[in-house]
CSV table of C-alpha atoms in Angstrom, one decimal:
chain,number,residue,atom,x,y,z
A,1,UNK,CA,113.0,130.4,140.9
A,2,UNK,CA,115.1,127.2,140.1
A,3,UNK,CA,114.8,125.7,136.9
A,4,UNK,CA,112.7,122.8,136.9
A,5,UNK,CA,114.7,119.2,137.0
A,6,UNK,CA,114.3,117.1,133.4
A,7,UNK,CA,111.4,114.3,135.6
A,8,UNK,CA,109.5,117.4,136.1
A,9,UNK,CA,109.9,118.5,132.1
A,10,UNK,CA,109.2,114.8,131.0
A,11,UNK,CA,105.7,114.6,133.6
A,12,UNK,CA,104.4,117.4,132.3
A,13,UNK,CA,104.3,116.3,128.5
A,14,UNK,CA,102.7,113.1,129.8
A,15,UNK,CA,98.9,112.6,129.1
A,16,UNK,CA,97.9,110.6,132.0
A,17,UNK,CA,95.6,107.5,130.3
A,18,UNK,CA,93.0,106.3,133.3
A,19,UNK,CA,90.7,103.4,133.1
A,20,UNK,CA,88.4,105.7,132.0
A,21,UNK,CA,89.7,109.4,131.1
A,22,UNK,CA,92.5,111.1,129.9
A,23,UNK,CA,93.5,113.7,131.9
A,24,UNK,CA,96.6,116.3,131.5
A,25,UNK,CA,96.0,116.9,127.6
A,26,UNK,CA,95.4,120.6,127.7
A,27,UNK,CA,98.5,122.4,125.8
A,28,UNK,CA,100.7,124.1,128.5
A,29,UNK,CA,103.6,125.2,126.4
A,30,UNK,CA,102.8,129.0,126.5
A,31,UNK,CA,103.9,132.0,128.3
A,32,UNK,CA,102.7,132.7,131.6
A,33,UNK,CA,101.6,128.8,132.3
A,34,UNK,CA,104.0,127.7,134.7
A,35,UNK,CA,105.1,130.7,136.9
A,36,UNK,CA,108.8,131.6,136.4
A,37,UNK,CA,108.9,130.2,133.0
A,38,UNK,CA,108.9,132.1,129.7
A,39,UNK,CA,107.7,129.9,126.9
A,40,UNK,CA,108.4,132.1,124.3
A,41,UNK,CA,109.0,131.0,120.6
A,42,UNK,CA,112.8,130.8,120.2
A,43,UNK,CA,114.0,128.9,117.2
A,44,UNK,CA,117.2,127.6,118.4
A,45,UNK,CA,115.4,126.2,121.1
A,46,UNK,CA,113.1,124.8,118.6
A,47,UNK,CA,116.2,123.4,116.6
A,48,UNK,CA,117.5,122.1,119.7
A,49,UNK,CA,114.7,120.0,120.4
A,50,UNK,CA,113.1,119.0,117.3
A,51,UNK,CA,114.2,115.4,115.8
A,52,UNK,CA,113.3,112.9,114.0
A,53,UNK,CA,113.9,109.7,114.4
A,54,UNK,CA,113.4,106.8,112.0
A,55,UNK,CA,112.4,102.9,112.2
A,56,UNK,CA,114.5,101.2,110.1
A,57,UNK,CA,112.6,97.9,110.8
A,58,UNK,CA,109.8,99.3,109.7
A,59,UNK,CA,111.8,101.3,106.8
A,60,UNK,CA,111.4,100.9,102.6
A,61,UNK,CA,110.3,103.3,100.1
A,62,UNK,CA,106.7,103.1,100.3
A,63,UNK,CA,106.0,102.2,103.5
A,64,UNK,CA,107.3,104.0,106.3
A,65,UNK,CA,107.5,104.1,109.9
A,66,UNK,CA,109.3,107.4,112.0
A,67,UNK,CA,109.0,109.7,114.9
A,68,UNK,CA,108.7,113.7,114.9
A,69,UNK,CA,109.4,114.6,118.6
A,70,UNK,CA,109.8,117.5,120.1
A,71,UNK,CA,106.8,119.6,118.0
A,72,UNK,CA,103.5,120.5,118.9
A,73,UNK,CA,100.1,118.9,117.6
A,74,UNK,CA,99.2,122.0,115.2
A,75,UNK,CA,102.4,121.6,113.2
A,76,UNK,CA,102.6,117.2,113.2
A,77,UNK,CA,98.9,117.4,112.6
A,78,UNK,CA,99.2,120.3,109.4
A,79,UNK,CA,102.3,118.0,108.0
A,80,UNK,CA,99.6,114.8,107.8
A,81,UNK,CA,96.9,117.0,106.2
A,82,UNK,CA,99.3,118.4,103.7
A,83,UNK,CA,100.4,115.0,102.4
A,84,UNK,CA,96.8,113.6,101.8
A,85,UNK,CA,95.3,116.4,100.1
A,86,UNK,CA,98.2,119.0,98.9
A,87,UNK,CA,100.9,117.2,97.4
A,88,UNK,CA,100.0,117.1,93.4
A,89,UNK,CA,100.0,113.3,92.0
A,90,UNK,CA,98.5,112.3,88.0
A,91,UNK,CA,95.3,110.8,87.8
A,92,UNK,CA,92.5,109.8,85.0
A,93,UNK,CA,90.5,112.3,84.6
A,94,UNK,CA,88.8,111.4,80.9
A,95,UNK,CA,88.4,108.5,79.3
A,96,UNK,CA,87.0,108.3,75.8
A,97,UNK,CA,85.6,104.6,75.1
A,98,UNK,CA,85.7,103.9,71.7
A,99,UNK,CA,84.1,99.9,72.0
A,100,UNK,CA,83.3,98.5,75.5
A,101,UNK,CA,81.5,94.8,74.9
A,102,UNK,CA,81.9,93.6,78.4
A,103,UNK,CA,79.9,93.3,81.3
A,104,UNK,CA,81.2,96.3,82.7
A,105,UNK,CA,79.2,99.4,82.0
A,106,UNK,CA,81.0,102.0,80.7
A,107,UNK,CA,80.5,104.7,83.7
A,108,UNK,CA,81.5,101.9,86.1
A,109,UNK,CA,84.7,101.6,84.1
A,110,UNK,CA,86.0,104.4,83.8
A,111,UNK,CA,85.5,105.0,87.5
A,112,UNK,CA,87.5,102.3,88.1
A,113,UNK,CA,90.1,103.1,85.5
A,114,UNK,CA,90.4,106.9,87.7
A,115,UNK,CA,91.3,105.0,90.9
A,116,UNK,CA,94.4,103.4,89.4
A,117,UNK,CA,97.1,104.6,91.3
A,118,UNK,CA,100.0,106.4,88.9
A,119,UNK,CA,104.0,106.8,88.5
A,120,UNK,CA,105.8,108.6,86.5
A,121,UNK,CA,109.5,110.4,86.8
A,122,UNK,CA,108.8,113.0,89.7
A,123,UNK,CA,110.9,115.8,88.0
A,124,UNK,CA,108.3,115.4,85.0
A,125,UNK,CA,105.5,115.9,87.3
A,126,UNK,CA,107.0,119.1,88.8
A,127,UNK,CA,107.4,120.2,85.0
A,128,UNK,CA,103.7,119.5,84.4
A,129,UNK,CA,101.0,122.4,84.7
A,130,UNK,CA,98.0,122.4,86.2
A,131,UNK,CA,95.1,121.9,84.0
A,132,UNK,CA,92.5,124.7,83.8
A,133,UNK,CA,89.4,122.9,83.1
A,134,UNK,CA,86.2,124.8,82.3
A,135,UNK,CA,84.3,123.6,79.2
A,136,UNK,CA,81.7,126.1,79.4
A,137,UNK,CA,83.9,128.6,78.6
A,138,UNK,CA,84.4,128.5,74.7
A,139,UNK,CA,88.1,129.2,74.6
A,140,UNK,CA,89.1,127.3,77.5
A,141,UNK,CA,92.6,126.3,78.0
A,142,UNK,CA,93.5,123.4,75.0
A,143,UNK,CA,95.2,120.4,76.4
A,144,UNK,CA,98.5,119.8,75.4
A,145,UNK,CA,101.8,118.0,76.2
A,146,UNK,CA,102.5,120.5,79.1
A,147,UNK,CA,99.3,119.6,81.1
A,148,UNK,CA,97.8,116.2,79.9
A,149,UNK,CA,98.9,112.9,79.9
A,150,UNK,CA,97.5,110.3,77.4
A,151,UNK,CA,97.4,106.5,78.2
A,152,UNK,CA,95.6,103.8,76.1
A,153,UNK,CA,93.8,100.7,76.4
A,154,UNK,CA,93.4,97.8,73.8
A,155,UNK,CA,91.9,94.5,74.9
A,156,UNK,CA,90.1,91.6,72.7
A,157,UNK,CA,89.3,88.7,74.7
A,158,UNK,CA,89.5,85.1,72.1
A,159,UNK,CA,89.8,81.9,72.4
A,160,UNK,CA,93.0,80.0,72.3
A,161,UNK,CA,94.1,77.4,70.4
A,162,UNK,CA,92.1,74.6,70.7
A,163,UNK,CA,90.2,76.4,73.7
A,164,UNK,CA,86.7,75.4,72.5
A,165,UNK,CA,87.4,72.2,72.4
A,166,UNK,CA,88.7,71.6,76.0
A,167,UNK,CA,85.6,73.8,76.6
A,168,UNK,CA,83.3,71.3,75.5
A,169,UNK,CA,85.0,68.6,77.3
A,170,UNK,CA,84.5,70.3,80.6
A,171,UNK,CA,87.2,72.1,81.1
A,172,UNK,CA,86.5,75.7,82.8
A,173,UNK,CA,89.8,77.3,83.6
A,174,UNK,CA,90.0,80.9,81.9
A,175,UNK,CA,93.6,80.2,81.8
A,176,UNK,CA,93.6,77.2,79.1
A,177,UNK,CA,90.5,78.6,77.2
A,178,UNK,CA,90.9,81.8,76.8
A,179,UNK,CA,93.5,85.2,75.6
A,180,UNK,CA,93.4,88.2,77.4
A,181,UNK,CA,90.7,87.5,79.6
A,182,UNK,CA,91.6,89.6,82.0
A,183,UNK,CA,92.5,93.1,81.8
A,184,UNK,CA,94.9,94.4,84.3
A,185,UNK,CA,96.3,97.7,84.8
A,186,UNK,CA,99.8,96.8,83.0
A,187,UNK,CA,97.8,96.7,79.8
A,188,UNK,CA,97.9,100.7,80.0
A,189,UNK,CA,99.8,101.8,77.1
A,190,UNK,CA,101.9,105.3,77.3
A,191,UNK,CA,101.0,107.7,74.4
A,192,UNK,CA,103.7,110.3,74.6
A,193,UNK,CA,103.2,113.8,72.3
A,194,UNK,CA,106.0,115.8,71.7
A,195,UNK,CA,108.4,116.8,74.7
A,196,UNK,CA,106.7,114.1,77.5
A,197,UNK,CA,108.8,111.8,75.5
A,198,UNK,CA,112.4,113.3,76.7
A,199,UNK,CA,110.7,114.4,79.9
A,200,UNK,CA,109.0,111.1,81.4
A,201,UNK,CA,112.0,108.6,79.7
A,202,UNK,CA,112.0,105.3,78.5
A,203,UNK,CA,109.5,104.2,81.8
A,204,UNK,CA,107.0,106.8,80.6
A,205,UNK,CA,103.8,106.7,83.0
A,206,UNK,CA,103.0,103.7,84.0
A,207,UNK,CA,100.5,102.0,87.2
A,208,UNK,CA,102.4,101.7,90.6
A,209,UNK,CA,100.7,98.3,90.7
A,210,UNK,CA,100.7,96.4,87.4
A,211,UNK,CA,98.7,93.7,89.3
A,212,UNK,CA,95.2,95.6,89.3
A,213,UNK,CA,92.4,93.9,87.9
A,214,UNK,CA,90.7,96.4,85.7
A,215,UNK,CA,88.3,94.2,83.9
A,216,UNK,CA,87.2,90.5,83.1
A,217,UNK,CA,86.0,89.5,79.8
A,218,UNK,CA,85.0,86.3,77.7
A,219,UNK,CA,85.7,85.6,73.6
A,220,UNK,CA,83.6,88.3,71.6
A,221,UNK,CA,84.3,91.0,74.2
A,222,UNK,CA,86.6,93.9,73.7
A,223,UNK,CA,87.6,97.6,75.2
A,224,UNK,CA,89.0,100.1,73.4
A,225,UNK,CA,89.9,103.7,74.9
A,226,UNK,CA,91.7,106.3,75.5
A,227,UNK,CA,92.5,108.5,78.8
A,228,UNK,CA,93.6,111.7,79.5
A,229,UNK,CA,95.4,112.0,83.0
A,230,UNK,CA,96.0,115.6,84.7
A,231,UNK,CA,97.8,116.9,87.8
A,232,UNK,CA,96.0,117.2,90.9
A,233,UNK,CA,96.0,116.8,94.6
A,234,UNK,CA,93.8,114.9,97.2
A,235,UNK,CA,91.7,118.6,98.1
A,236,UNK,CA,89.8,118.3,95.0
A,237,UNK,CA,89.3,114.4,94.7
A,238,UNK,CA,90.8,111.7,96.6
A,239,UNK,CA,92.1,109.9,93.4
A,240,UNK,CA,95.1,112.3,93.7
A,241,UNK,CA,96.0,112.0,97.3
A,242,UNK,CA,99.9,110.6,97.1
A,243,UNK,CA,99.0,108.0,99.9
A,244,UNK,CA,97.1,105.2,101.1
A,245,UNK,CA,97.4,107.0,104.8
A,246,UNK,CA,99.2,109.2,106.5
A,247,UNK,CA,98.9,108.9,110.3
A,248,UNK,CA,100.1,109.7,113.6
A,249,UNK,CA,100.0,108.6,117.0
A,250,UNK,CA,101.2,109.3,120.3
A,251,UNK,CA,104.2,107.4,122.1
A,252,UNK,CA,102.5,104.9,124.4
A,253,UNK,CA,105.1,105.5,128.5
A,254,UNK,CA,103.9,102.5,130.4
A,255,UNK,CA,105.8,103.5,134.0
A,256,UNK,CA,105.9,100.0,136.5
A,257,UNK,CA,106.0,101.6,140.1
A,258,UNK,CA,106.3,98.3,141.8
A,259,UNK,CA,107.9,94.8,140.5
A,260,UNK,CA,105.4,92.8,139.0
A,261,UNK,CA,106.7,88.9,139.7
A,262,UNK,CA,105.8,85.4,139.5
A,263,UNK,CA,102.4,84.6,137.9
A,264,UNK,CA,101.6,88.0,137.9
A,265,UNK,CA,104.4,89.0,135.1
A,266,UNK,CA,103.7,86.9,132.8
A,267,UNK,CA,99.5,87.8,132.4
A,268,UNK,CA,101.1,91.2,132.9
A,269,UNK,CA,103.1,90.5,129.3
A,270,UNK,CA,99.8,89.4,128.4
A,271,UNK,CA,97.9,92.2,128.9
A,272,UNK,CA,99.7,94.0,126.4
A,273,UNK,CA,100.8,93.0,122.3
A,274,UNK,CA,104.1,91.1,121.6
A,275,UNK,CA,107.3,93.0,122.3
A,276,UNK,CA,106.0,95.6,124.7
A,277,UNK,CA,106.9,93.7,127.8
A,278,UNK,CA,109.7,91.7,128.5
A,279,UNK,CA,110.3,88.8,131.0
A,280,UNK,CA,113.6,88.9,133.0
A,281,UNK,CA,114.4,87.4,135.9
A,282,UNK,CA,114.6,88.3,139.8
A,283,UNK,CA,118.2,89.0,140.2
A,284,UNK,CA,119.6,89.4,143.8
A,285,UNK,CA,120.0,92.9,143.7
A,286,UNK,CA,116.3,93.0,143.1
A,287,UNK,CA,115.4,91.0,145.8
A,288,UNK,CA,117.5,93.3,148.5
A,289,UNK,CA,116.2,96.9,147.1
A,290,UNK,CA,112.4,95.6,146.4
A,291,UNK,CA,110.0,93.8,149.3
A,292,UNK,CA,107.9,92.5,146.9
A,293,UNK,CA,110.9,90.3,145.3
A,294,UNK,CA,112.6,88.9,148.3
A,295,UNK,CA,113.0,85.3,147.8
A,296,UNK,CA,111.9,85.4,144.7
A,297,UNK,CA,115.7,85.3,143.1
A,298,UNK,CA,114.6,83.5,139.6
A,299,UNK,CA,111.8,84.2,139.0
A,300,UNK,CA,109.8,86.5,136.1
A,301,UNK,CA,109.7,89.9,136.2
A,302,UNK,CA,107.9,92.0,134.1
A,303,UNK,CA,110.0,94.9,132.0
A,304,UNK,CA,108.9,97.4,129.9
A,305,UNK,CA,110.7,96.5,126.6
A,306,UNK,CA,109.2,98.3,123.7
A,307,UNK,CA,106.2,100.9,124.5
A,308,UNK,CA,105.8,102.0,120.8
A,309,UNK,CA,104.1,98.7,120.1
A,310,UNK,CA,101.5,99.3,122.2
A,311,UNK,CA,98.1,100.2,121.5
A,312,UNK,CA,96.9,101.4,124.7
A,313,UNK,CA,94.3,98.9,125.2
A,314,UNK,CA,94.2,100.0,129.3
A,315,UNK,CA,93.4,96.0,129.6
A,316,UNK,CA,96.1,96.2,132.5
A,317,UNK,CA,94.1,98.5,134.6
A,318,UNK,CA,91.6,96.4,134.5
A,319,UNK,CA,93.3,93.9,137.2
A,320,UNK,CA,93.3,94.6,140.8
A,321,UNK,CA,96.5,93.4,141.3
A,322,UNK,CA,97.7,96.2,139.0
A,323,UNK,CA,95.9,99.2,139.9
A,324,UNK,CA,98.8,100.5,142.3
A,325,UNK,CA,101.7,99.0,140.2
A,326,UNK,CA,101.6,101.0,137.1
A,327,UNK,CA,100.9,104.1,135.7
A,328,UNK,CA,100.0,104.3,131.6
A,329,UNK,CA,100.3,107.5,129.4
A,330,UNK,CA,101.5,108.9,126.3
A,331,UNK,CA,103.8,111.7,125.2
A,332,UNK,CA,102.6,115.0,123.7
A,333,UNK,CA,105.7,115.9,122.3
A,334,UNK,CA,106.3,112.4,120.4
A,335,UNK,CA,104.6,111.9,117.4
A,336,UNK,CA,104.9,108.0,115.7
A,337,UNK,CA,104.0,108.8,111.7
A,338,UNK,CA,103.4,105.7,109.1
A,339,UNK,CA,103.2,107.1,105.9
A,340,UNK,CA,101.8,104.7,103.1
A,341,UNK,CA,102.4,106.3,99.4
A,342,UNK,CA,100.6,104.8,96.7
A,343,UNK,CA,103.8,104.9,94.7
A,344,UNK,CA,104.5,108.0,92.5
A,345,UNK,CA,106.1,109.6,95.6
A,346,UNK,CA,108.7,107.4,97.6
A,347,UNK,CA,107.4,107.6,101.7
A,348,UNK,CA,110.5,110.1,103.0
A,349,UNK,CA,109.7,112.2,100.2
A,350,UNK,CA,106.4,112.8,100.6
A,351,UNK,CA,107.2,114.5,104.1
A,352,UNK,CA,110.3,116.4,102.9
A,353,UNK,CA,107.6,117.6,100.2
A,354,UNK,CA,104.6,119.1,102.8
A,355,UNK,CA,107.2,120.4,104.6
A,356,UNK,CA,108.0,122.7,101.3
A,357,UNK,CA,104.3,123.3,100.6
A,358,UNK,CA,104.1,124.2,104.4
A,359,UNK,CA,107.0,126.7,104.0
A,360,UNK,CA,105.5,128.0,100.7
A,361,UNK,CA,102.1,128.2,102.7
A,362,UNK,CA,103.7,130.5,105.6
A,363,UNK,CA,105.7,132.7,103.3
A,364,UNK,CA,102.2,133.5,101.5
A,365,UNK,CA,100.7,134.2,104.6
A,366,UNK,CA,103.8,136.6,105.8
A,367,UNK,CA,103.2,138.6,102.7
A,368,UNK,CA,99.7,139.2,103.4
A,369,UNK,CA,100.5,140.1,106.8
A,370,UNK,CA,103.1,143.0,105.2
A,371,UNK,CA,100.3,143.9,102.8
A,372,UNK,CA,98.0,144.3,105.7
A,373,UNK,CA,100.0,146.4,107.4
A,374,UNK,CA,101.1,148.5,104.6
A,375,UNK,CA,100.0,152.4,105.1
A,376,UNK,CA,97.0,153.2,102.4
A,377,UNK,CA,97.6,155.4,99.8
């Protein structure tokens, strides 16, 4: 049996998007699916195929835009997972409020306080340990430089100089009357104990966005405190997921089967966001291969330009005059990740880094497999 042609390959990775349904999304890449055809697992066909591809428009170190293609669903969709819930990031865990005077209660605060986003140098995180917490045991494991991180907070809101008086004149910006009257997350003070010092550097641990309001105070009001912040991932609370999200979507194929001219092109364009169509003009050659162009030499005509903008909205299908003139879908295979860190992890590294854990989760699970199948003694 001949080897299928490469617009038979590409068709059947295509979920077919309807007006209504989705058909063709069952997984067919197994052996004994399409007669003739093996399937099997073979790794340099894996390596062959596999790629990823990235958008540099879309490219900085938080923030990032790229494609995995050529992979199936399990593997793009355990990647994602591993990044929001397995990769290990420092949080506040404890805080110990010495004076709180402002409005905020103190429960409220430190809630807040555990949802400030941290950074710190990354090969100081590797070195730090997981903290064993378990007060109820009486010799639980001490905190120390190895496993805790200390950060302090300081604040007394007062009036400035001359401040009361522009207060009774009627002025009421915070700004000219008071000092410290707002407490953002810069304010956090590194306490380093003996080797985080050498290990974290001059930067220490610090918030990946100085700019968070923590707290609002007046003159009189003051918070003092101390927090302890541990290593953790996402699994056990979402303060330590590395990101803001990690998703994925499929590549949008919009496939025009007839020209779409005239009037018709350009609420074409607009049945879909900016960029994914493009308007070029009947050429002659297009009017001699295409009935539906002849003597209209000039004239718009709709082009798919950039299908990765599009959101599959179907609105398209919706038209009449469409129904027969284009065919919408999305490829199995092609997986469009935007990966948002929070900042103690750079974007590209945060996938390099579930691909380790998903390597470190496999070999564990080979082992097991070999113990399984190990003759009993």
């Amino acid at each position: 049996m001949p080897a299928p042609s490469e617009d038979v390959l590409i068709e059947r990775k295509k979920l077919k998007v309807g007006v209504e349904t989705v058909s063709n999304q069952q997984s067919t890449d197994f052996p004994g699916h399409w007669p003739g055809e093996s399937h099997e697992w073979d790794l340099e066909h894996f390596k062959n195929n596999m790629r990823i591809e990235f958008n540099h428009e879309h490219a900085n170190k938080l923030d990032l835009t790229f494609s995995l293609v050529g992979v199936d669903t399990s593997l793009a969709n355990a990647l994602r997972r591993i990044i929001i819930s397995e990769v290990p990031t420092l949080a506040i865990e404890d805080v110990f409020i010495y004076q709180n005077t402002s409005i905020i209660q103190d429960e409220v605060l430190a809630h807040r306080l555990g949802l400030v986003p941290l950074r710190g140098n990354r090969d100081a995180l590797r070195w730090l340990k997981w903290y064993q917490k378990d007060e109820d045991v009486p010799d639980h494991e001490p905190k120390s430089d190895e496993n805790c991180v200390r950060l302090s907070l300081n604040m007394e809101c007062r009036w400035k100089e001359g401040g009361l008086e522009k207060a009774k004149q009627g002025v009421t910006d915070p700004d000219e009357l008071y000092e410290n009257h707002n407490v953002y997350a810069r304010d956090f003070s590194f306490e380093p104990w003996e080797r985080q010092t050498e290990k974290f550097g001059d930067d220490g641990v610090r918030s990946s966005y100085p700019d968070i309001l923590v707290a609002k105070m007046r003159p009189g009001q003051h918070i003092e405190l101390l927090m302890h912040a541990f290593k953790g991932i996402g699994q056990d609370h979402a303060k330590f997921s590395p990101v803001a999200t990690a998703t994925y979507r499929l590549l949008p194929t919009i496939d025009i089967l007839k020209p779409i001219v005239g009037a018709d092109a350009k609420k074409f364009a607009r049945c879909f966001p900016k960029g994914v169509i493009r308007l070029d003009k009947v050429s002659s050659e297009d009017a001699s291969a295409h009935e539906e162009c002849a003597g209209k030499e000039g004239e718009a005509k709709a082009v798919v330009d950039n299908p990765s903008l599009d959101t599959v909205s179907r609105e398209c299908l919706r038209h009449p005059e469409f129904a027969d003139k284009v065919k919408l879908g999305r490829m199995r295979d092609h997986f469009i990740f935007r990966i948002e860190s929070t900042g103690q992890w750079d974007s590209d590294e945060l996938f390099l880094e579930s691909i380790r854990l998903l390597k470190v989760k496999a070999a564990r699970i080979k082992r097991g497999l070999t113990r399984v199948d190990a003759p009993v003694q």
